[in-house]
């Protein structure tokens, strides 16, 4: 039950629902008729709703704010981008500069094309994969999320799954997705190299692309085992599969060279979006020259009216400069470690078994001694307790996603002054949660 006042948000919802489906602009922004809040403004790591409630934000718009909201350095660059004039159905010199910057940070990103969103970048990556391999089938990892295009809105149905009856069923995650697309999709569990090899042995004539987030940024940051990801790379090489690493969440966050640097691997194609412009809408599809050169007349079509808008590309240039030349990511990483330590101390004091997954800049929190290693394990963890705790945290001014599959995102601004208030709020929220429920 809400103890803080969200009267204005409730009133606004009653208006908005008549104009916008669910009263919002993304299904994920709807928290319920009585619970949905509307934002007035945000700065640093704090976000304020229209009722004046302030929250230390660990959702960070699902990840793009690597430096913090309204970062003055990036916003100044964006203002300079306005003066350039927008989009022209022509290119600017800035695109080359930003592409060069990306290539200097991510070795596999030999060539770069810009898109507007992660969804669009992944769509392009899959198209390149199909065109290059000349095979339409593709593999995705259970629990992965790659945006809202028809090709990737597929996952296993873990709600109805009974492990005794074999593998969970694959299904579209939205109505309206053509069922025919399902014939091209094969889902495999994370960290099971044998399963992947079996699939490739049987279906390598149909499958041409493998799409993977080595840290499942939309499934509690469950992380690939380093050995597993290296085996995935070598299986892709052996069976001529285009390996697409989706770095929309991990890129320019978990390391300057993204998850590829962290694991010491190189993708054939990789996609970036969120952190690359600290919240301004831009994405990139990048890759090895051989693969990227098939984007051409008479080859793969890629484009879009708004691609490389001068505001977004200027913001990307500045953000990447900061990430490359300062210790911003080290600060983010250290804060993430400090936060894990602090939360761990509080949970240990209460004898609550727990563990963390992923990377400190985007941690998943679990109420079990060992974190899950794939989406199926997640199903058996005590996530209802997490959901209750997240609701309590909101009352104490800390915003993390209620759905435990979303990690806790850290930005550079958290390191200024957010740790102690977060830990105080966590202690208080935990006490309240425990009054209502057992963690066993
Ligand atoms: C790994 C990954 N890929 C793709 C996307 C889609 O990006 P967008 O929401 O910008 O379309 C997301 C969004 O959360 C993501 O996490």
XYZ file of C-alpha atoms and ligand atoms in Angstrom:
456
model
C 0.000 0.000 0.000
C 1.292 3.459 -0.901
C 2.111 5.673 2.079
C 3.639 8.530 0.082
C 1.189 10.833 -1.695
C 0.876 10.317 -5.434
C -2.372 12.250 -5.732
C -1.283 14.324 -8.723
C -0.005 11.244 -10.545
C -3.347 9.503 -9.874
C -5.232 12.518 -11.213
C -3.023 12.704 -14.264
C -3.516 8.992 -14.910
C -7.288 9.535 -15.037
C -6.750 12.057 -17.856
C -3.969 10.195 -19.646
C -5.860 6.904 -19.826
C -8.347 8.564 -22.206
C -5.579 9.556 -24.587
C -2.824 6.960 -24.278
C -3.184 3.156 -24.007
C -2.541 2.362 -20.316
C -1.961 6.098 -19.845
C 1.693 5.802 -20.834
C 4.083 5.468 -23.785
C 5.521 2.021 -23.048
C 3.755 -0.948 -21.445
C 6.614 -1.100 -18.942
C 5.802 2.391 -17.593
C 2.363 1.329 -16.396
C 2.510 0.228 -12.765
C -1.271 -0.057 -12.196
C -4.206 2.386 -12.282
C -3.479 3.604 -8.752
C 0.299 3.226 -8.809
C 1.532 4.718 -12.082
C 3.623 7.824 -11.485
C 4.578 10.649 -13.821
C 7.933 12.358 -13.756
C 8.533 16.052 -13.326
C 12.307 16.082 -13.748
C 15.516 14.243 -12.974
C 19.087 15.192 -12.217
C 22.152 13.123 -11.333
C 20.863 9.857 -9.882
C 17.628 11.331 -8.581
C 14.228 11.489 -10.201
C 11.226 13.471 -8.965
C 7.580 12.723 -9.654
C 4.872 15.351 -10.172
C 3.829 15.034 -6.508
C 7.326 16.084 -5.446
C 8.470 12.631 -4.275
C 12.154 12.160 -4.901
C 13.730 8.769 -5.566
C 17.302 7.588 -5.849
C 16.930 5.857 -9.165
C 18.427 2.430 -9.925
C 16.250 1.858 -12.980
C 17.877 4.763 -14.815
C 15.411 4.450 -17.686
C 16.553 0.799 -18.069
C 20.175 1.704 -18.359
C 21.073 4.598 -20.630
C 22.199 7.030 -17.949
C 25.755 5.937 -17.370
C 26.860 9.384 -16.152
C 23.574 10.541 -14.644
C 20.458 12.457 -15.622
C 20.957 15.912 -17.145
C 24.725 15.581 -17.186
C 25.854 19.164 -17.949
C 28.760 18.052 -20.177
C 26.562 15.924 -22.420
C 23.632 18.335 -22.389
C 25.911 21.155 -23.541
C 27.049 18.985 -26.454
C 23.404 18.204 -27.269
C 22.651 21.939 -27.340
C 25.491 22.409 -29.783
C 23.917 19.589 -31.784
C 20.674 21.583 -32.049
C 22.577 24.363 -33.775
C 23.771 21.929 -36.444
C 20.189 21.603 -37.609
C 18.860 18.057 -37.091
C 18.682 15.557 -39.952
C 19.323 16.233 -43.616
C 18.914 13.007 -45.613
C 22.677 13.420 -45.820
C 25.553 12.666 -43.485
C 27.743 14.893 -41.320
C 31.417 14.660 -40.413
C 30.390 13.924 -36.831
C 29.225 10.430 -37.783
C 32.737 9.519 -38.884
C 34.215 10.910 -35.658
C 31.817 8.954 -33.448
C 32.286 5.778 -35.499
C 36.060 6.153 -35.091
C 35.648 6.607 -31.362
C 33.575 3.413 -31.115
C 36.129 1.475 -33.184
C 38.917 2.698 -30.911
C 37.089 1.298 -27.885
C 35.607 -1.906 -29.314
C 38.024 -3.874 -31.530
C 35.296 -5.859 -33.339
C 33.539 -2.629 -34.316
C 35.567 -2.114 -37.470
C 32.654 -0.473 -39.258
C 29.674 1.322 -37.756
C 26.171 2.320 -38.822
C 23.897 4.413 -36.615
C 20.280 3.646 -35.754
C 17.814 5.293 -33.395
C 17.118 2.573 -30.863
C 18.322 -0.779 -29.652
C 15.367 -2.402 -31.392
C 16.390 -0.981 -34.753
C 20.053 -1.886 -34.292
C 19.160 -5.500 -33.483
C 16.786 -5.647 -36.462
C 19.650 -4.560 -38.699
C 22.066 -7.002 -37.053
C 19.734 -9.933 -37.667
C 19.230 -8.862 -41.248
C 22.985 -8.723 -41.813
C 23.270 -12.145 -40.155
C 20.680 -13.637 -42.471
C 22.088 -12.000 -45.569
C 25.665 -12.971 -44.771
C 24.936 -16.572 -43.833
C 22.169 -16.965 -46.427
C 20.184 -18.823 -43.762
C 17.054 -17.398 -42.117
C 17.069 -19.340 -38.847
C 18.578 -17.817 -35.733
C 19.289 -18.777 -32.154
C 18.451 -16.693 -29.109
C 19.146 -17.347 -25.431
C 16.238 -17.998 -23.056
C 15.518 -14.902 -20.969
C 17.239 -12.547 -23.421
C 15.552 -9.362 -24.564
C 16.405 -7.613 -27.783
C 13.688 -4.996 -28.212
C 10.229 -4.946 -29.681
C 10.578 -6.189 -33.250
C 8.634 -9.302 -34.288
C 11.782 -11.352 -34.809
C 12.933 -11.140 -31.197
C 9.657 -11.130 -29.262
C 9.995 -14.832 -28.516
C 10.832 -16.578 -25.289
C 10.130 -19.739 -23.339
C 6.962 -19.817 -21.267
C 8.292 -20.354 -17.753
C 4.983 -19.472 -16.068
C 3.371 -22.684 -17.252
C 6.537 -24.756 -17.254
C 6.887 -27.995 -15.333
C 10.563 -29.119 -15.423
C 9.453 -32.744 -15.222
C 7.910 -32.436 -18.667
C 11.048 -31.461 -20.593
C 11.764 -28.109 -22.200
C 9.456 -25.140 -21.759
C 7.384 -24.093 -24.725
C 8.584 -21.309 -27.025
C 6.017 -18.585 -27.584
C 5.730 -15.011 -28.832
C 5.824 -12.459 -26.013
C 3.281 -10.177 -27.652
C 0.012 -10.637 -29.445
C 0.275 -9.740 -33.111
C 3.645 -11.360 -33.738
C 3.254 -13.543 -36.871
C 3.446 -17.184 -35.826
C 5.384 -17.971 -39.016
C 8.403 -16.152 -37.547
C 8.525 -18.757 -34.793
C 9.677 -21.297 -37.367
C 12.973 -19.409 -37.676
C 13.646 -19.104 -33.935
C 15.476 -21.606 -31.733
C 15.888 -20.804 -28.048
C 18.594 -22.382 -25.918
C 19.334 -21.997 -22.205
C 22.296 -19.852 -21.154
C 25.447 -21.683 -20.062
C 24.591 -24.996 -21.703
C 27.191 -25.463 -24.426
C 26.175 -29.075 -25.062
C 22.662 -28.039 -25.870
C 23.900 -25.388 -28.261
C 26.171 -27.875 -29.975
C 23.325 -30.378 -30.351
C 21.134 -27.724 -31.949
C 23.875 -26.677 -34.342
C 24.688 -30.249 -35.307
C 21.056 -30.827 -36.214
C 20.080 -27.479 -37.684
C 23.184 -25.722 -39.020
C 21.742 -25.842 -42.526
C 18.819 -23.687 -41.399
C 20.438 -21.491 -38.740
C 22.775 -18.679 -39.749
C 22.874 -16.300 -36.773
C 23.219 -16.474 -33.005
C 22.043 -13.511 -30.955
C 23.276 -13.280 -27.380
C 23.577 -10.872 -24.448
C 26.460 -12.460 -22.494
C 25.092 -10.705 -19.416
C 21.320 -11.091 -19.598
C 20.461 -7.476 -18.833
C 16.781 -8.308 -18.905
C 16.973 -11.486 -16.884
C 18.586 -10.452 -13.593
C 21.982 -9.943 -15.220
C 22.515 -13.695 -15.273
C 25.988 -13.962 -16.702
C 27.571 -16.324 -19.164
C 30.330 -18.432 -17.753
C 33.604 -17.293 -19.434
C 34.227 -20.817 -20.724
C 30.701 -20.992 -22.111
C 31.001 -17.782 -24.086
C 34.322 -18.909 -25.565
C 32.706 -22.195 -26.596
C 29.833 -20.260 -28.174
C 32.385 -18.293 -30.177
C 34.146 -21.408 -31.381
C 30.884 -23.209 -32.216
C 29.816 -20.203 -34.285
C 33.129 -20.392 -36.129
C 32.851 -24.137 -36.658
C 29.288 -23.991 -38.028
C 29.647 -20.666 -39.899
C 27.143 -18.901 -37.695
C 27.213 -15.106 -37.497
C 27.708 -14.274 -33.825
C 25.780 -11.152 -32.857
C 26.512 -9.803 -29.400
C 23.780 -7.483 -28.228
C 25.546 -4.844 -26.131
C 22.574 -2.494 -25.927
C 22.754 -2.671 -22.133
C 26.356 -3.741 -21.506
C 28.020 -1.480 -24.081
C 30.060 1.433 -22.674
C 28.907 0.312 -19.226
C 30.547 -2.910 -18.012
C 33.875 -1.862 -19.578
C 35.047 0.755 -22.063
C 35.029 -2.008 -24.662
C 31.774 -3.470 -23.347
C 31.059 -7.074 -22.528
C 33.406 -8.169 -25.317
C 36.328 -6.609 -23.439
C 35.128 -8.134 -20.178
C 35.081 -11.653 -21.644
C 37.952 -11.230 -24.089
C 35.860 -12.193 -27.109
C 34.971 -10.548 -30.399
C 31.590 -10.589 -32.085
C 31.047 -10.657 -35.817
C 28.331 -8.058 -35.347
C 27.483 -6.122 -32.183
C 24.828 -3.626 -31.244
C 25.023 -0.622 -28.919
C 22.513 1.940 -27.714
C 21.795 2.909 -24.148
C 24.988 4.215 -22.568
C 26.494 5.516 -25.764
C 24.815 8.926 -25.523
C 23.833 9.085 -21.844
C 20.115 8.973 -22.612
C 19.910 10.647 -26.021
C 18.273 8.380 -28.593
C 20.937 6.795 -30.746
C 22.133 3.258 -31.382
C 24.790 1.576 -33.454
C 25.195 -1.622 -35.378
C 28.878 -2.426 -35.654
C 31.021 -5.288 -36.779
C 33.867 -6.817 -38.665
C 34.407 -5.326 -42.092
C 33.473 -8.491 -44.014
C 30.070 -8.597 -42.393
C 29.346 -4.871 -42.428
C 30.285 -4.328 -46.083
C 27.189 -6.217 -47.167
C 25.229 -3.139 -46.126
C 25.098 -1.585 -49.589
C 22.975 -1.005 -52.669
C 22.116 -4.441 -53.955
C 22.828 -5.862 -50.495
C 21.376 -5.216 -47.057
C 19.185 -2.144 -46.702
C 19.792 -0.035 -43.620
C 18.689 3.535 -43.013
C 16.082 5.735 -41.375
C 15.007 9.354 -41.519
C 16.201 10.186 -38.034
C 19.444 8.193 -37.939
C 22.395 10.164 -36.554
C 20.298 13.202 -35.652
C 22.690 16.033 -34.870
C 21.537 16.280 -31.239
C 21.979 12.581 -30.535
C 25.254 12.196 -32.418
C 26.737 15.228 -30.615
C 25.648 13.753 -27.293
C 27.191 10.409 -28.282
C 30.478 12.068 -29.185
C 30.686 13.767 -25.800
C 29.556 10.724 -23.814
C 32.053 8.428 -25.513
C 34.847 10.976 -24.991
C 34.040 11.033 -21.283
C 33.821 7.258 -21.013
C 37.061 6.787 -22.921
C 39.173 9.458 -21.260
C 37.946 9.612 -17.652
C 37.553 7.063 -14.879
C 33.740 7.335 -15.001
C 33.288 3.577 -15.503
C 35.729 2.787 -12.678
C 33.626 5.045 -10.436
C 30.446 3.271 -11.538
C 32.045 -0.119 -10.923
C 33.335 0.849 -7.462
C 29.959 2.247 -6.423
C 28.344 -0.978 -7.591
C 30.765 -2.978 -5.439
C 30.176 -0.702 -2.428
C 26.439 -1.036 -2.888
C 26.699 -4.834 -3.053
C 28.816 -4.817 0.145
C 26.370 -2.578 1.970
C 23.279 -4.550 0.935
C 25.069 -7.763 1.770
C 25.904 -6.569 5.292
C 22.277 -5.680 5.968
C 20.971 -8.972 4.583
C 23.590 -10.993 6.474
C 22.621 -9.235 9.717
C 19.130 -10.598 9.105
C 20.416 -14.072 8.178
C 18.950 -13.746 4.718
C 20.746 -15.851 2.095
C 21.497 -13.763 -0.956
C 23.763 -13.410 -3.964
C 24.452 -11.017 -6.808
C 24.682 -11.676 -10.522
C 26.185 -9.889 -13.482
C 28.462 -6.891 -13.244
C 28.591 -4.316 -10.424
C 27.377 -1.618 -12.853
C 24.192 -3.644 -13.444
C 23.702 -6.148 -10.625
C 20.940 -8.648 -10.140
C 20.041 -9.383 -6.499
C 18.870 -12.852 -5.453
C 17.540 -14.329 -2.285
C 19.414 -17.580 -2.586
C 23.018 -18.507 -1.755
C 23.861 -19.238 -5.357
C 22.621 -17.025 -8.161
C 20.802 -18.614 -11.093
C 22.811 -19.523 -14.156
C 19.945 -19.433 -16.625
C 16.381 -18.162 -16.936
C 14.939 -21.502 -15.825
C 16.796 -21.282 -12.480
C 15.414 -17.801 -11.963
C 11.950 -19.281 -11.902
C 12.818 -21.277 -8.776
C 14.319 -18.324 -6.851
C 12.345 -16.380 -4.222
C 11.394 -13.502 -6.459
C 8.041 -12.697 -4.767
C 10.077 -11.523 -1.743
C 12.135 -9.276 -4.025
C 8.960 -7.796 -5.498
C 7.618 -6.915 -2.043
C 10.943 -5.412 -1.032
C 11.071 -3.293 -4.187
C 7.607 -1.906 -3.393
C 8.737 -1.015 0.133
C 11.905 0.606 -1.179
C 9.826 2.953 -3.267
C 8.105 4.225 -0.115
C 11.551 4.987 1.303
C 12.681 6.852 -1.803
C 14.691 4.201 -3.629
C 13.516 3.202 -7.061
C 14.491 -0.190 -8.408
C 12.398 -2.182 -10.841
C 9.658 -4.280 -9.200
C 10.394 -7.000 -11.701
C 13.541 -8.695 -10.336
C 14.650 -9.497 -13.856
C 15.746 -5.860 -14.260
C 19.149 -5.228 -12.694
C 20.168 -2.301 -10.488
C 21.764 0.207 -12.832
C 24.509 2.467 -11.535
C 25.569 5.841 -12.936
C 28.574 7.999 -12.122
C 26.360 10.425 -10.184
C 25.388 7.755 -7.635
C 28.929 7.914 -6.282
C 28.466 11.525 -5.119
C 26.078 10.947 -2.241
C 23.638 8.083 -2.816
C 25.170 5.185 -0.902
C 24.240 5.979 2.705
C 20.663 7.056 1.949
C 20.207 3.955 -0.187
C 21.430 1.655 2.565
C 19.300 3.402 5.205
C 16.252 3.027 2.968
C 17.122 -0.608 2.295
C 17.318 -1.401 6.036
C 13.983 0.232 6.707
C 12.300 -1.360 3.686
C 13.657 -4.764 4.622
C 12.266 -4.487 8.167
C 8.842 -3.708 6.743
C 9.026 -6.493 4.203
C 10.036 -9.027 6.842
C 7.077 -8.037 8.982
C 4.853 -9.093 6.114
C 6.602 -12.157 4.774
C 9.130 -14.890 5.407
C 12.054 -15.245 3.007
C 12.250 -19.010 3.384
C 19.881 -6.093 -24.759
C 18.840 -5.203 -25.365
N 18.690 -5.179 -26.696
C 17.793 -4.387 -27.291
C 16.983 -3.567 -26.558
C 15.974 -2.676 -27.226
O 16.392 -1.360 -27.125
P 15.350 -0.166 -27.289
O 14.484 -0.181 -26.089
O 16.240 1.047 -27.389
O 14.611 -0.398 -28.546
C 17.086 -3.560 -25.164
C 16.221 -2.711 -24.340
O 16.150 -2.802 -23.148
C 18.048 -4.399 -24.562
O 18.203 -4.437 -23.234
